[in-house]
One Martini backbone bead per residue (centre of mass of N, CA, C, O) as a GRO file, in nm:
protein
   75
    1UNK     BB    1   1.019   0.963  -0.573
    2UNK     BB    2   1.123   0.787  -0.286
    3UNK     BB    3   1.310   0.728  -0.029
    4UNK     BB    4   1.304   0.565   0.250
    5UNK     BB    5   1.358   0.794   0.438
    6UNK     BB    6   1.114   0.960   0.325
    7UNK     BB    7   0.875   0.780   0.368
    8UNK     BB    8   0.897   0.796   0.656
    9UNK     BB    9   0.855   1.080   0.721
   10UNK     BB   10   0.567   1.105   0.574
   11UNK     BB   11   0.430   0.880   0.757
   12UNK     BB   12   0.491   1.016   1.029
   13UNK     BB   13   0.334   1.288   0.966
   14UNK     BB   14   0.064   1.172   0.917
   15UNK     BB   15   0.036   1.006   1.177
   16UNK     BB   16   0.027   1.293   1.354
   17UNK     BB   17  -0.241   1.363   1.307
   18UNK     BB   18  -0.566   1.442   1.413
   19UNK     BB   19  -0.668   1.353   1.144
   20UNK     BB   20  -0.826   1.167   0.869
   21UNK     BB   21  -0.733   1.174   0.556
   22UNK     BB   22  -0.738   1.161   0.224
   23UNK     BB   23  -0.522   0.931   0.045
   24UNK     BB   24  -0.346   0.930  -0.243
   25UNK     BB   25  -0.130   0.653  -0.352
   26UNK     BB   26   0.168   0.580  -0.565
   27UNK     BB   27   0.303   0.231  -0.542
   28UNK     BB   28   0.583   0.007  -0.604
   29UNK     BB   29   0.618   0.029  -0.324
   30UNK     BB   30   0.448  -0.147  -0.041
   31UNK     BB   31   0.538  -0.046   0.245
   32UNK     BB   32   0.393   0.251   0.234
   33UNK     BB   33   0.072   0.062   0.217
   34UNK     BB   34   0.027  -0.155   0.434
   35UNK     BB   35  -0.172   0.083   0.625
   36UNK     BB   36  -0.404   0.078   0.461
   37UNK     BB   37  -0.766   0.070   0.417
   38UNK     BB   38  -0.726   0.089   0.098
   39UNK     BB   39  -0.679  -0.102  -0.222
   40UNK     BB   40  -0.566  -0.050  -0.539
   41UNK     BB   41  -0.516  -0.248  -0.826
   42UNK     BB   42  -0.308  -0.171  -1.098
   43UNK     BB   43  -0.333  -0.318  -1.440
   44UNK     BB   44  -0.316  -0.197  -1.742
   45UNK     BB   45  -0.537   0.031  -1.628
   46UNK     BB   46  -0.682  -0.160  -1.427
   47UNK     BB   47  -0.888  -0.281  -1.217
   48UNK     BB   48  -0.802  -0.592  -1.037
   49UNK     BB   49  -0.816  -0.487  -0.720
   50UNK     BB   50  -0.987  -0.464  -0.388
   51UNK     BB   51  -0.902  -0.362  -0.059
   52UNK     BB   52  -0.736  -0.476   0.193
   53UNK     BB   53  -0.462  -0.618   0.285
   54UNK     BB   54  -0.573  -0.868   0.405
   55UNK     BB   55  -0.765  -0.948   0.171
   56UNK     BB   56  -0.544  -0.964  -0.051
   57UNK     BB   57  -0.391  -1.206   0.116
   58UNK     BB   58  -0.613  -1.416   0.119
   59UNK     BB   59  -0.644  -1.380  -0.220
   60UNK     BB   60  -0.458  -1.474  -0.460
   61UNK     BB   61  -0.297  -1.227  -0.656
   62UNK     BB   62  -0.129  -0.952  -0.740
   63UNK     BB   63  -0.056  -0.841  -0.467
   64UNK     BB   64   0.057  -1.080  -0.351
   65UNK     BB   65   0.273  -1.139  -0.545
   66UNK     BB   66   0.422  -0.874  -0.490
   67UNK     BB   67   0.475  -0.926  -0.190
   68UNK     BB   68   0.643  -1.180  -0.250
   69UNK     BB   69   0.842  -1.030  -0.401
   70UNK     BB   70   0.915  -0.843  -0.159
   71UNK     BB   71   0.882  -0.945   0.124
   72UNK     BB   72   0.638  -0.923   0.276
   73UNK     BB   73   0.429  -0.796   0.584
   74UNK     BB   74   0.101  -0.796   0.653
   75UNK     BB   75  -0.086  -0.701   0.939
   0.00000   0.00000   0.00000
């Protein structure tokens, strides 16, 4: 678990790479993953949604609910 400052440092470091690696990240706070190419939403051990942040926000589901709870804006 990273604090907000450490999350930002990791995100900045990854953003400065000259290549685009595949990164698998597990997050309870959604802010660090809002720029992801793809998100899988896992609830009770099952993948219940998948898509880009924009796609997941366009069809209210579990991701949409979590974003609303955390009051984030995506895309």
